[in-house]
CSV table of C-alpha atoms (C1' of nucleotides) in Angstrom, one decimal:
chain,number,residue,atom,x,y,z
A,1,MET,CA,15.0,240.3,138.7
A,2,THR,CA,16.7,242.3,141.3
A,3,THR,CA,20.4,241.1,140.3
A,4,ALA,CA,23.4,240.8,142.9
A,5,ARG,CA,25.0,244.0,144.6
A,6,LEU,CA,28.2,245.5,142.9
A,7,THR,CA,31.2,247.1,144.4
A,8,ARG,CA,31.5,250.0,144.9
A,9,SER,CA,33.7,251.1,142.9
A,10,ARG,CA,31.9,249.5,139.7
A,11,GLU,CA,29.4,251.5,140.5
A,12,ASP,CA,30.5,254.6,140.3
A,13,TYR,CA,33.2,253.8,137.2
A,14,LEU,CA,29.3,252.3,135.1
A,15,LYS,CA,27.4,255.1,137.2
A,16,ALA,CA,30.8,258.0,134.4
A,17,LEU,CA,30.1,256.0,131.9
A,18,PHE,CA,26.7,256.2,131.4
A,19,ALA,CA,27.1,260.0,132.7
A,20,LEU,CA,30.2,260.5,130.2
A,21,GLU,CA,28.2,259.5,126.7
A,22,GLY,CA,25.4,258.7,128.3
A,23,GLY,CA,25.2,254.8,127.0
A,24,THR,CA,25.8,256.2,123.9
A,25,ARG,CA,29.0,256.8,122.0
A,26,ALA,CA,31.7,255.9,123.3
A,27,VAL,CA,33.8,257.2,126.7
A,28,HIS,CA,38.2,257.1,126.6
A,29,VAL,CA,39.8,255.5,129.0
A,30,THR,CA,41.4,259.8,130.2
A,31,PRO,CA,38.5,261.2,131.0
A,32,LEU,CA,36.8,259.2,132.7
A,33,ALA,CA,40.2,258.4,134.8
A,34,LYS,CA,39.6,262.4,135.6
A,35,ARG,CA,36.2,261.8,136.4
A,36,LEU,CA,36.5,260.0,139.3
A,37,ARG,CA,39.8,260.7,140.3
A,38,VAL,CA,41.7,258.4,139.7
A,39,THR,CA,45.4,257.3,137.2
A,40,ALA,CA,44.7,256.1,133.5
A,41,PRO,CA,46.0,252.5,134.8
A,42,SER,CA,43.8,252.1,137.0
A,43,ALA,CA,40.4,252.9,135.1
A,44,THR,CA,42.2,250.7,132.5
A,45,ASN,CA,42.7,247.8,134.7
A,46,MET,CA,39.0,248.2,136.0
A,47,LEU,CA,37.5,248.3,132.4
A,48,ALA,CA,39.1,245.2,131.7
A,49,ARG,CA,37.4,243.8,134.9
A,50,LEU,CA,34.1,244.9,133.5
A,51,ALA,CA,34.8,243.7,130.4
A,52,ARG,CA,35.6,240.7,131.4
A,53,GLU,CA,32.3,240.5,133.6
A,54,GLY,CA,29.9,241.5,130.2
A,55,LEU,CA,29.4,244.9,131.4
A,56,VAL,CA,30.9,246.6,128.8
A,57,THR,CA,32.7,246.5,126.0
A,58,ARG,CA,36.4,247.4,124.5
A,59,ALA,CA,36.8,249.0,121.2
A,60,ALA,CA,39.8,250.4,119.1
A,61,ARG,CA,42.1,251.4,121.8
A,62,GLY,CA,41.2,253.8,125.1
A,63,GLU,CA,37.6,253.0,123.9
A,64,ALA,CA,35.3,251.5,126.2
A,65,ARG,CA,31.0,251.2,126.0
A,66,LEU,CA,28.2,250.4,128.0
A,67,THR,CA,26.5,247.1,126.9
A,68,ALA,CA,22.7,246.5,127.8
A,69,LEU,CA,23.6,245.2,130.7
A,70,GLY,CA,26.0,247.8,131.6
A,71,LEU,CA,23.6,250.5,131.3
A,72,ARG,CA,20.8,248.9,133.1
A,73,ARG,CA,23.0,248.6,136.1
A,74,ALA,CA,24.1,252.5,135.5
A,75,LEU,CA,21.1,253.7,135.4
A,76,GLN,CA,20.0,251.7,138.0
A,77,THR,CA,22.6,253.1,139.9
A,78,LEU,CA,21.7,256.1,138.1
A,79,ARG,CA,18.5,256.0,140.3
A,80,ARG,CA,19.3,255.4,143.4
A,81,HIS,CA,21.9,258.1,142.9
A,82,ARG,CA,18.7,260.9,142.7
A,83,VAL,CA,16.0,259.8,144.1
A,84,LEU,CA,18.6,259.5,147.7
A,85,GLU,CA,20.0,263.9,147.0
A,86,THR,CA,15.8,264.4,146.3
A,87,TYR,CA,15.2,262.5,149.6
A,88,LEU,CA,18.5,264.2,150.9
A,89,VAL,CA,16.7,267.5,150.2
A,90,GLN,CA,13.1,267.0,150.5
A,91,ALA,CA,12.5,265.4,153.7
A,92,LEU,CA,15.3,266.5,155.4
A,93,GLY,CA,16.0,269.7,154.9
A,94,LEU,CA,19.9,269.5,153.5
A,95,ASP,CA,21.5,272.1,151.8
A,96,TRP,CA,21.0,271.4,147.8
A,97,ALA,CA,24.8,271.6,146.7
A,98,ALA,CA,25.1,269.0,150.4
A,99,ALA,CA,22.9,266.5,149.3
A,100,HIS,CA,25.5,265.8,145.5
A,101,ASP,CA,28.2,264.7,148.2
A,102,GLU,CA,26.3,262.5,150.7
A,103,ALA,CA,23.9,260.8,148.0
A,104,GLU,CA,27.3,260.0,146.0
A,105,VAL,CA,28.1,257.9,149.2
A,106,LEU,CA,25.3,256.4,150.0
A,107,GLU,CA,24.0,255.0,146.8
A,108,HIS,CA,26.5,252.5,147.3
A,109,ALA,CA,24.8,251.3,151.1
A,110,VAL,CA,20.6,251.8,150.7
A,111,SER,CA,19.3,248.7,150.4
A,112,ASP,CA,16.3,248.5,147.6
A,113,ALA,CA,13.6,248.6,150.1
A,114,VAL,CA,14.7,251.6,151.5
A,115,LEU,CA,15.0,253.2,148.6
A,116,ASP,CA,12.0,252.2,147.5
A,117,ALA,CA,10.5,253.7,151.0
A,118,MET,CA,11.4,257.2,150.0
A,119,ASP,CA,10.7,256.9,146.4
A,120,CYS,CA,7.2,256.2,148.2
A,121,GLN,CA,7.3,258.9,150.9
A,122,LEU,CA,8.6,261.4,148.2
A,123,GLY,CA,5.1,260.7,146.0
A,124,ARG,CA,8.0,258.9,143.5
A,125,PRO,CA,8.6,261.9,141.9
A,126,HIS,CA,10.8,262.2,138.1
A,127,GLU,CA,13.4,264.9,138.5
A,128,ASP,CA,16.1,265.4,141.4
A,129,PRO,CA,16.9,268.8,142.9
A,130,HIS,CA,18.8,270.2,140.1
A,131,GLY,CA,16.7,268.9,137.8
A,132,HIS,CA,17.8,265.2,136.8
A,133,PRO,CA,15.3,263.7,135.5
A,134,ILE,CA,15.2,260.2,138.0
A,135,PRO,CA,14.9,256.7,136.1
A,136,ASP,CA,12.4,255.2,136.8
A,137,ARG,CA,12.1,251.5,138.0
A,138,ARG,CA,12.4,249.3,134.9
A,139,GLY,CA,15.3,251.7,134.3
A,140,ARG,CA,13.3,254.0,131.5
A,141,LEU,CA,15.4,257.4,131.6
A,142,ALA,CA,13.1,260.1,130.6
A,143,GLN,CA,15.0,262.0,127.4
A,144,ARG,CA,14.4,265.9,126.7
A,145,ALA,CA,16.1,268.0,124.0
A,146,LEU,CA,17.7,270.3,126.6
A,147,VAL,CA,20.8,273.3,125.2
A,148,THR,CA,23.5,274.7,127.4
A,149,LEU,CA,23.8,277.7,128.9
A,150,THR,CA,27.1,278.5,127.2
A,151,ALA,CA,25.4,277.4,123.9
A,152,LEU,CA,22.4,279.2,124.5
A,153,PRO,CA,23.2,282.7,121.3
A,154,ALA,CA,22.5,286.8,122.5
A,155,GLY,CA,19.0,287.7,123.2
A,156,ALA,CA,17.3,284.7,123.3
A,157,VAL,CA,15.2,284.0,125.6
A,158,ALA,CA,15.2,280.1,127.7
A,159,VAL,CA,14.9,277.9,130.6
A,160,VAL,CA,16.6,276.7,133.0
A,161,ARG,CA,16.0,272.7,134.1
A,162,GLU,CA,19.0,271.3,134.7
A,163,VAL,CA,22.0,272.2,137.1
A,164,GLY,CA,24.5,269.6,136.5
A,165,ASP,CA,26.0,268.2,140.1
A,166,GLY,CA,29.0,267.1,140.3
A,167,ASP,CA,30.7,270.4,141.8
A,168,ARG,CA,29.6,271.3,144.7
A,169,ALA,CA,31.2,275.3,144.8
A,170,PHE,CA,29.6,275.5,140.9
A,171,MET,CA,25.4,274.6,142.5
A,172,THR,CA,26.0,277.0,145.1
A,173,ARG,CA,27.1,279.7,142.6
A,174,CYS,CA,24.2,279.0,140.6
A,175,ARG,CA,21.9,279.2,143.5
A,176,ARG,CA,22.9,282.4,144.5
A,177,ALA,CA,22.4,283.1,140.8
A,178,GLY,CA,19.3,282.3,140.8
A,179,LEU,CA,20.5,279.7,138.4
A,180,VAL,CA,17.8,277.1,140.2
A,181,PRO,CA,15.2,274.5,138.0
A,182,GLY,CA,12.3,276.1,136.1
A,183,ALA,CA,14.2,280.3,136.2
A,184,HIS,CA,13.8,282.4,133.4
A,185,VAL,CA,17.3,283.3,131.7
A,186,ARG,CA,18.1,285.6,128.6
A,187,VAL,CA,20.6,286.6,127.5
A,188,LEU,CA,22.3,289.5,127.0
A,189,GLU,CA,25.5,292.0,125.3
A,190,GLY,CA,26.4,288.6,123.3
A,191,GLY,CA,27.0,286.3,127.0
A,192,ALA,CA,28.8,288.7,129.3
A,193,ALA,CA,25.8,289.1,131.2
A,194,LEU,CA,22.3,286.9,132.0
A,195,GLU,CA,19.6,288.4,133.4
A,196,VAL,CA,17.5,285.9,135.3
A,197,GLY,CA,14.0,285.8,136.9
A,198,GLY,CA,13.9,289.8,136.0
A,199,ARG,CA,17.4,290.7,137.5
A,200,ARG,CA,20.6,292.0,136.0
A,201,LEU,CA,23.4,289.4,136.4
A,202,ALA,CA,27.2,290.2,136.0
A,203,ALA,CA,28.4,286.9,134.9
A,204,ALA,CA,29.2,285.6,131.8
A,205,ALA,CA,26.5,282.7,130.2
A,206,ALA,CA,30.6,281.1,129.6
A,207,ARG,CA,30.8,280.4,133.6
A,208,PHE,CA,27.8,278.5,133.6
A,209,SER,CA,28.0,275.9,131.2
A,210,GLY,CA,26.5,272.7,133.5
A,211,VAL,CA,23.4,275.0,133.0
A,212,ARG,CA,20.8,273.5,130.6
A,213,VAL,CA,17.9,275.0,129.4
A,214,GLU,CA,14.9,274.6,127.6
A,215,PRO,CA,14.3,277.4,124.6
A,216,LEU,CA,11.9,279.6,124.2
A,217,ALA,CA,10.5,280.7,120.8
A,218,SER,CA,8.9,283.6,122.2
A,219,VAL,CA,11.2,286.4,123.6
A,220,THR,CA,7.9,287.6,126.5
A,221,ARG,CA,9.5,288.8,129.5
A,222,ARG,CA,8.1,286.2,133.1
A,223,ARG,CA,9.2,285.9,136.3
A,224,ARG,CA,10.7,282.8,137.4
A,225,ALA,CA,7.8,280.8,139.0
B,1,MET,CA,35.3,267.3,167.5
B,2,THR,CA,34.5,265.2,164.6
B,3,THR,CA,37.8,263.2,164.5
B,4,ALA,CA,38.6,261.0,160.5
B,5,ARG,CA,36.3,258.7,160.5
B,6,LEU,CA,37.0,255.7,160.4
B,7,THR,CA,37.2,252.2,158.1
B,8,ARG,CA,33.8,249.8,158.6
B,9,SER,CA,35.5,247.5,159.7
B,10,ARG,CA,37.3,249.0,162.0
B,11,GLU,CA,33.6,250.5,163.5
B,12,ASP,CA,31.9,247.4,163.3
B,13,TYR,CA,35.3,245.5,165.4
B,14,LEU,CA,34.8,248.9,168.6
B,15,LYS,CA,31.1,248.3,168.9
B,16,ALA,CA,31.1,244.7,169.0
B,17,LEU,CA,33.9,245.1,172.1
B,18,PHE,CA,31.5,247.8,173.5
B,19,ALA,CA,28.3,244.8,173.3
B,20,LEU,CA,30.4,241.6,174.3
B,21,GLU,CA,31.4,244.0,177.6
B,22,GLY,CA,29.3,247.3,178.0
B,23,GLY,CA,33.7,248.8,177.3
B,24,THR,CA,34.4,247.5,180.9
B,25,ARG,CA,35.6,243.8,181.8
B,26,ALA,CA,37.8,242.1,178.7
B,27,VAL,CA,37.0,240.6,175.7
B,28,HIS,CA,38.6,237.5,174.0
B,29,VAL,CA,39.1,237.0,170.5
B,30,THR,CA,37.0,234.0,170.6
B,31,PRO,CA,33.5,235.0,171.6
B,32,LEU,CA,34.6,238.9,169.4
B,33,ALA,CA,34.9,236.9,166.7
B,34,LYS,CA,31.8,234.8,166.7
B,35,ARG,CA,30.3,237.7,166.9
B,36,LEU,CA,31.5,239.5,163.8
B,37,ARG,CA,32.0,236.7,162.0
B,38,VAL,CA,35.2,236.1,160.6
B,39,THR,CA,38.2,233.7,162.0
B,40,ALA,CA,40.4,233.9,164.7
B,41,PRO,CA,43.2,235.0,163.7
B,42,SER,CA,41.4,238.1,160.9
B,43,ALA,CA,40.8,238.9,165.0
B,44,THR,CA,44.2,238.3,166.3
B,45,ASN,CA,45.5,240.6,163.9
B,46,MET,CA,42.5,243.4,163.3
B,47,LEU,CA,43.2,243.8,167.0
B,48,ALA,CA,46.6,244.2,166.8
B,49,ARG,CA,45.7,246.9,164.3
B,50,LEU,CA,43.2,248.6,166.8
B,51,ALA,CA,46.1,248.5,169.3
B,52,ARG,CA,48.6,249.9,167.3
B,53,GLU,CA,45.7,252.8,166.2
B,54,GLY,CA,44.9,253.1,170.1
B,55,LEU,CA,42.0,252.2,170.4
B,56,VAL,CA,41.8,249.3,172.6
B,57,THR,CA,44.4,247.6,174.5
B,58,ARG,CA,45.4,244.2,175.1
B,59,ALA,CA,46.3,242.7,178.3
B,60,ALA,CA,47.1,239.0,178.4
B,61,ARG,CA,46.7,236.2,176.1
B,62,GLY,CA,43.6,236.9,173.9
B,63,GLU,CA,42.7,239.3,176.4
B,64,ALA,CA,41.5,243.0,174.2
B,65,ARG,CA,39.6,246.3,175.7
B,66,LEU,CA,38.6,249.7,175.1
B,67,THR,CA,40.5,252.7,176.0
B,68,ALA,CA,38.9,255.8,176.2
B,69,LEU,CA,39.2,256.8,173.6
B,70,GLY,CA,38.1,253.3,172.2
B,71,LEU,CA,34.7,253.7,174.0
B,72,ARG,CA,34.2,257.5,172.4
B,73,ARG,CA,34.4,256.3,168.8
B,74,ALA,CA,32.3,253.0,169.4
B,75,LEU,CA,29.5,254.5,171.4
B,76,GLN,CA,30.1,257.6,167.9
B,77,THR,CA,28.9,254.2,166.1
B,78,LEU,CA,26.4,252.6,168.3
B,79,ARG,CA,24.3,256.5,168.2
B,80,ARG,CA,24.4,255.4,164.9
B,81,HIS,CA,22.7,252.8,164.7
B,82,ARG,CA,20.2,253.4,167.2
B,83,VAL,CA,19.5,257.3,165.4
B,84,LEU,CA,19.2,255.4,162.4
B,85,GLU,CA,17.5,251.6,162.9
B,86,THR,CA,14.7,254.5,164.9
B,87,TYR,CA,14.7,256.6,162.1
B,88,LEU,CA,13.9,254.0,159.0
B,89,VAL,CA,10.6,252.8,161.5
B,90,GLN,CA,9.4,255.7,162.5
B,91,ALA,CA,10.7,257.8,158.9
B,92,LEU,CA,9.9,255.1,156.6
B,93,GLY,CA,8.0,252.9,158.3
B,94,LEU,CA,10.5,249.7,158.1
B,95,ASP,CA,9.7,246.6,159.6
B,96,TRP,CA,11.1,246.1,163.2
B,97,ALA,CA,13.7,243.8,162.0
B,98,ALA,CA,14.4,245.0,159.0
B,99,ALA,CA,15.7,248.4,160.0
B,100,HIS,CA,18.6,246.7,162.6
B,101,ASP,CA,20.6,244.9,158.3
B,102,GLU,CA,19.5,247.7,157.1
B,103,ALA,CA,20.5,250.1,160.0
B,104,GLU,CA,23.9,248.1,160.4
B,105,VAL,CA,25.0,248.9,156.4
B,106,LEU,CA,23.8,252.8,156.9
B,107,GLU,CA,25.8,253.4,160.2
B,108,HIS,CA,29.2,253.3,158.1
B,109,ALA,CA,27.9,255.5,155.2
B,110,VAL,CA,25.7,258.8,156.8
B,111,SER,CA,27.1,262.2,157.3
B,112,ASP,CA,27.2,263.7,161.2
B,113,ALA,CA,25.2,266.5,158.9
B,114,VAL,CA,22.5,263.6,157.6
B,115,LEU,CA,22.2,262.2,161.0
B,116,ASP,CA,22.1,265.0,162.8
B,117,ALA,CA,19.0,265.7,160.3
B,118,MET,CA,17.4,262.9,161.3
B,119,ASP,CA,17.7,263.0,164.4
B,120,CYS,CA,16.1,266.5,164.8
B,121,GLN,CA,13.2,265.4,162.5
B,122,LEU,CA,12.9,262.3,165.3
B,123,GLY,CA,12.3,265.2,167.8
B,124,ARG,CA,15.8,263.7,169.5
B,125,PRO,CA,14.9,260.5,170.5
B,126,HIS,CA,16.1,258.6,173.6
B,127,GLU,CA,15.5,254.6,172.5
B,128,ASP,CA,15.5,253.2,169.4
B,129,PRO,CA,12.4,251.0,168.8
B,130,HIS,CA,14.3,247.6,170.5
B,131,GLY,CA,14.2,249.7,173.6
B,132,HIS,CA,17.9,250.8,173.7
B,133,PRO,CA,19.2,254.0,174.9
B,134,ILE,CA,20.6,255.8,172.0
B,135,PRO,CA,23.5,257.8,173.6
B,136,ASP,CA,23.5,261.0,173.6
B,137,ARG,CA,25.5,263.0,171.5
B,138,ARG,CA,28.7,263.4,173.3
B,139,GLY,CA,28.8,259.8,174.0
B,140,ARG,CA,27.2,259.4,176.7
B,141,LEU,CA,25.2,256.3,177.6
B,142,ALA,CA,22.2,255.9,179.7
B,143,GLN,CA,22.4,253.8,182.3
B,144,ARG,CA,19.7,251.2,183.8
B,145,ALA,CA,19.7,247.9,186.0
B,146,LEU,CA,18.1,245.8,183.8
B,147,VAL,CA,17.7,242.0,183.8
B,148,THR,CA,17.4,239.7,181.6
B,149,LEU,CA,14.1,237.8,181.4
B,150,THR,CA,15.2,234.6,181.7
B,151,ALA,CA,17.0,235.3,184.9
B,152,LEU,CA,13.6,236.3,186.2
B,153,PRO,CA,11.8,233.3,189.3
B,154,ALA,CA,8.6,232.4,188.6
B,155,GLY,CA,5.2,234.7,189.6
B,156,ALA,CA,7.5,238.1,189.5
B,157,VAL,CA,6.6,240.1,186.9
B,158,ALA,CA,8.3,243.2,185.3
B,159,VAL,CA,8.0,245.8,182.2
B,160,VAL,CA,9.4,244.3,178.5
B,161,ARG,CA,12.4,248.0,178.6
B,162,GLU,CA,14.9,245.9,175.8
B,163,VAL,CA,14.0,243.6,172.9
B,164,GLY,CA,18.1,242.4,172.3
B,165,ASP,CA,19.1,243.1,168.1
B,166,GLY,CA,21.5,241.9,166.5
B,167,ASP,CA,19.1,238.1,165.2
B,168,ARG,CA,15.8,239.2,162.5
B,169,ALA,CA,14.4,235.5,163.0
B,170,PHE,CA,15.0,237.0,167.2
B,171,MET,CA,12.6,240.2,166.7
B,172,THR,CA,10.3,238.8,164.5
B,173,ARG,CA,9.3,236.1,167.4
B,174,CYS,CA,9.9,238.5,170.3
B,175,ARG,CA,7.0,241.6,168.4
B,176,ARG,CA,4.5,238.3,167.3
B,177,ALA,CA,4.6,237.0,171.2
B,178,GLY,CA,4.0,240.7,171.8
B,179,LEU,CA,7.2,241.2,173.7
B,180,VAL,CA,7.5,244.7,172.9
B,181,PRO,CA,9.5,247.8,175.0
B,182,GLY,CA,6.5,248.6,177.1
B,183,ALA,CA,4.5,245.1,177.8
B,184,HIS,CA,4.1,243.0,181.0
B,185,VAL,CA,5.4,240.2,181.1
B,186,ARG,CA,4.7,237.4,184.0
B,187,VAL,CA,6.0,234.3,184.7
B,188,LEU,CA,3.7,231.3,185.5
B,189,GLU,CA,5.1,228.1,186.0
B,190,GLY,CA,8.2,227.8,186.7
B,191,GLY,CA,9.5,229.7,183.6
B,192,ALA,CA,7.7,226.7,181.0
B,193,ALA,CA,4.9,230.3,180.2
B,194,LEU,CA,4.8,233.6,180.3
B,195,GLU,CA,1.5,235.7,180.4
B,196,VAL,CA,2.3,239.0,178.4
B,197,GLY,CA,-0.2,241.5,178.4
B,198,GLY,CA,-2.8,239.8,179.5
B,199,ARG,CA,-2.6,236.7,177.0
B,200,ARG,CA,-1.3,233.3,178.5
B,201,LEU,CA,1.9,232.2,176.3
B,202,ALA,CA,2.6,229.0,176.3
B,203,ALA,CA,6.7,229.4,175.8
B,204,ALA,CA,9.4,229.3,177.9
B,205,ALA,CA,10.9,232.2,179.1
B,206,ALA,CA,14.2,230.6,177.6
B,207,ARG,CA,13.9,231.4,174.5
B,208,PHE,CA,13.9,235.4,175.0
B,209,SER,CA,17.4,235.3,176.5
B,210,GLY,CA,17.3,238.5,174.4
B,211,VAL,CA,14.4,240.3,176.4
B,212,ARG,CA,15.3,242.4,178.8
B,213,VAL,CA,13.4,243.7,181.7
B,214,GLU,CA,12.5,246.0,184.6
B,215,PRO,CA,11.4,243.9,186.8
B,216,LEU,CA,8.4,245.4,189.4
B,217,ALA,CA,7.8,245.3,192.7
B,218,SER,CA,4.7,244.6,192.9
B,219,VAL,CA,2.4,241.9,191.6
B,220,THR,CA,0.0,244.2,190.2
B,221,ARG,CA,-1.5,242.1,186.4
B,222,ARG,CA,-1.8,245.6,184.1
B,223,ARG,CA,-2.3,245.9,180.7
B,224,ARG,CA,0.6,246.7,178.2
B,225,ALA,CA,0.6,250.2,177.0
C,1,DC,C1',53.5,214.3,186.1
C,2,DG,C1',52.3,214.3,181.8
C,3,DC,C1',49.9,215.4,178.2
C,4,DC,C1',45.6,216.8,175.3
C,5,DG,C1',42.8,220.0,173.4
C,6,DA,C1',41.3,224.6,173.5
C,7,DA,C1',42.5,228.8,172.6
C,8,DG,C1',45.8,232.1,170.3
C,9,DT,C1',49.4,233.9,167.2
C,10,DT,C1',52.4,233.2,163.6
C,11,DA,C1',53.3,233.0,158.7
C,12,DG,C1',51.6,232.9,153.8
C,13,DC,C1',48.1,233.2,150.4
C,14,DT,C1',44.4,235.7,148.4
C,15,DT,C1',40.4,239.8,146.5
C,16,DC,C1',39.9,244.8,145.9
C,17,DG,C1',41.3,248.3,144.1
C,18,DG,C1',44.3,252.1,143.8
C,19,DC,C1',49.1,253.3,142.6
C,20,DT,C1',54.0,254.7,140.2
C,21,DA,C1',57.1,253.9,136.0
C,22,DA,C1',58.3,251.8,132.2
C,23,DC,C1',57.0,250.4,127.7
C,24,DT,C1',53.6,251.3,123.0
C,25,DT,C1',51.6,253.2,120.1
C,26,DC,C1',49.1,257.0,117.2
C,27,DT,C1',48.7,261.8,115.4
C,28,DC,C1',50.6,266.0,114.4
C,29,DG,C1',53.9,269.3,113.6
C,30,DG,C1',57.6,270.9,111.2
D,1,DC,C1',59.0,261.4,106.5
D,2,DC,C1',60.0,261.3,111.3
D,3,DG,C1',59.6,263.5,115.9
D,4,DA,C1',57.1,264.4,119.8
D,5,DG,C1',54.7,264.8,122.9
D,6,DA,C1',50.1,262.7,124.1
D,7,DA,C1',46.5,258.5,125.2
D,8,DG,C1',46.6,254.1,125.9
D,9,DT,C1',49.0,249.1,128.8
D,10,DT,C1',51.9,246.2,131.6
D,11,DA,C1',54.2,245.2,135.7
D,12,DG,C1',55.2,245.1,139.3
D,13,DC,C1',53.5,247.5,144.4
D,14,DC,C1',50.9,248.6,148.4
D,15,DG,C1',47.3,248.2,152.4
D,16,DA,C1',42.9,246.4,154.3
D,17,DA,C1',40.6,242.7,155.1
D,18,DG,C1',40.2,238.5,155.2
D,19,DC,C1',41.0,233.1,154.3
D,20,DT,C1',43.9,228.3,156.4
D,21,DA,C1',47.5,226.6,157.8
D,22,DA,C1',50.6,225.3,161.0
D,23,DC,C1',52.7,226.5,165.6
D,24,DT,C1',52.8,227.6,171.2
D,25,DT,C1',50.9,228.1,175.3
D,26,DC,C1',47.5,227.2,178.6
D,27,DG,C1',44.4,224.6,181.8
D,28,DG,C1',42.9,220.8,183.3
D,29,DC,C1',42.4,215.5,183.9
D,30,DG,C1',43.1,210.7,184.3
DNA sequence: CGCCGAAGTTAGCTTCGGCTAACTTCTCGG
DNA sequence: CCGAGAAGTTAGCCGAAGCTAACTTCGGCG
């Protein structure tokens, strides 16, 4: 069941492909390269290798898509990342934002044994500290119907579910704004201001495009959990 | 104070140089290459690079010695390794022998922040699970006057202090034999048998050359702690 | 003394994963 | 319908760190 480990680069490419289109739609070279902070030729090059190895397929000019195998590998890496992130925050008391960067490195180094020990000690959590679901050991990822905070119409109320990682400054900003998983948020004045956990926040919803929320049918105001 | 991180290879070479001669005497290419499981030319090559970078000096044909800077770096890596090893055993319940291999990889990946969080949570230990002293954060390593079990004369009694790592099978053998830090041992029948923690063990002391002990002046027998 | 073998080094190749420069191919605006 | 610019690819290079093959050097023994 446990297949040989891929190189760090490969794991990063697969993870990025998954992150960009959830493993469904095809991904173009440019956004992929941008996310991985490499040049386009480097990405083209690596995609060719991954294709040779049966981890992605190349379609029309510039498009790539994960194969079933590639998807499995991507989810394995994502699982590593999220378990690690959770462990670093819960067990080692790392800063919410810092944990992401650390996990980014460690996800390529921890063995299955160590990861499982961490997972076990955490009580096999289903979510990482940003609210993202953690793929289970078979690579199954819970699907949720969320929308980005940006997409919320004025007056709408929602519960924050996921605070996208990837940008450290962004996460710090969210935490300071109270935009953490479980917090209640209401869009005010046509998106020009927010109300987070009952406190008014003079910032446009647009600044928090990485926040995904679950819209509430009711308009009841509640304090955050 | 925190200098830029070296490559994994470099850290491994420096650690090996330190391990082979404690940072004092010069090390020859062949044993170094053997320990790192690379060929002699590879070692020569890397030593040249390390010399260029001021981490080692090359003396007579084939000899290398850590510089003060190289020694500091080696001790930093050694510290990482030993803190990690301790953490993996104490906090994550890993097998005594397995922890070594895991630490060997992770020592090149953990950040100072994570390492310090682990160290802190462990209560800033002074010894790893094999009994080896852990260099402090300034790179100072406690020196101890120990002898190898092999060197003990028949009839001598000693306390096990360090059980050398590096070989997984060896460590497993030691643990099964009761040769763990703190155990009392007596050499019987001219080295052909041992008494460990009061139990007779029909194995030559020579099979445990990686075990370092503190000889006891008195010949009193005690049970192990 | 001379020569053999061990130890070390040099030279040159390989893979990995980047990079730049230059070319091709699409798409879209005028 | 054509041409500009964006997107992608090709070609060729780089550095890290390994490797083998072949050469040098040295130490010791017959």
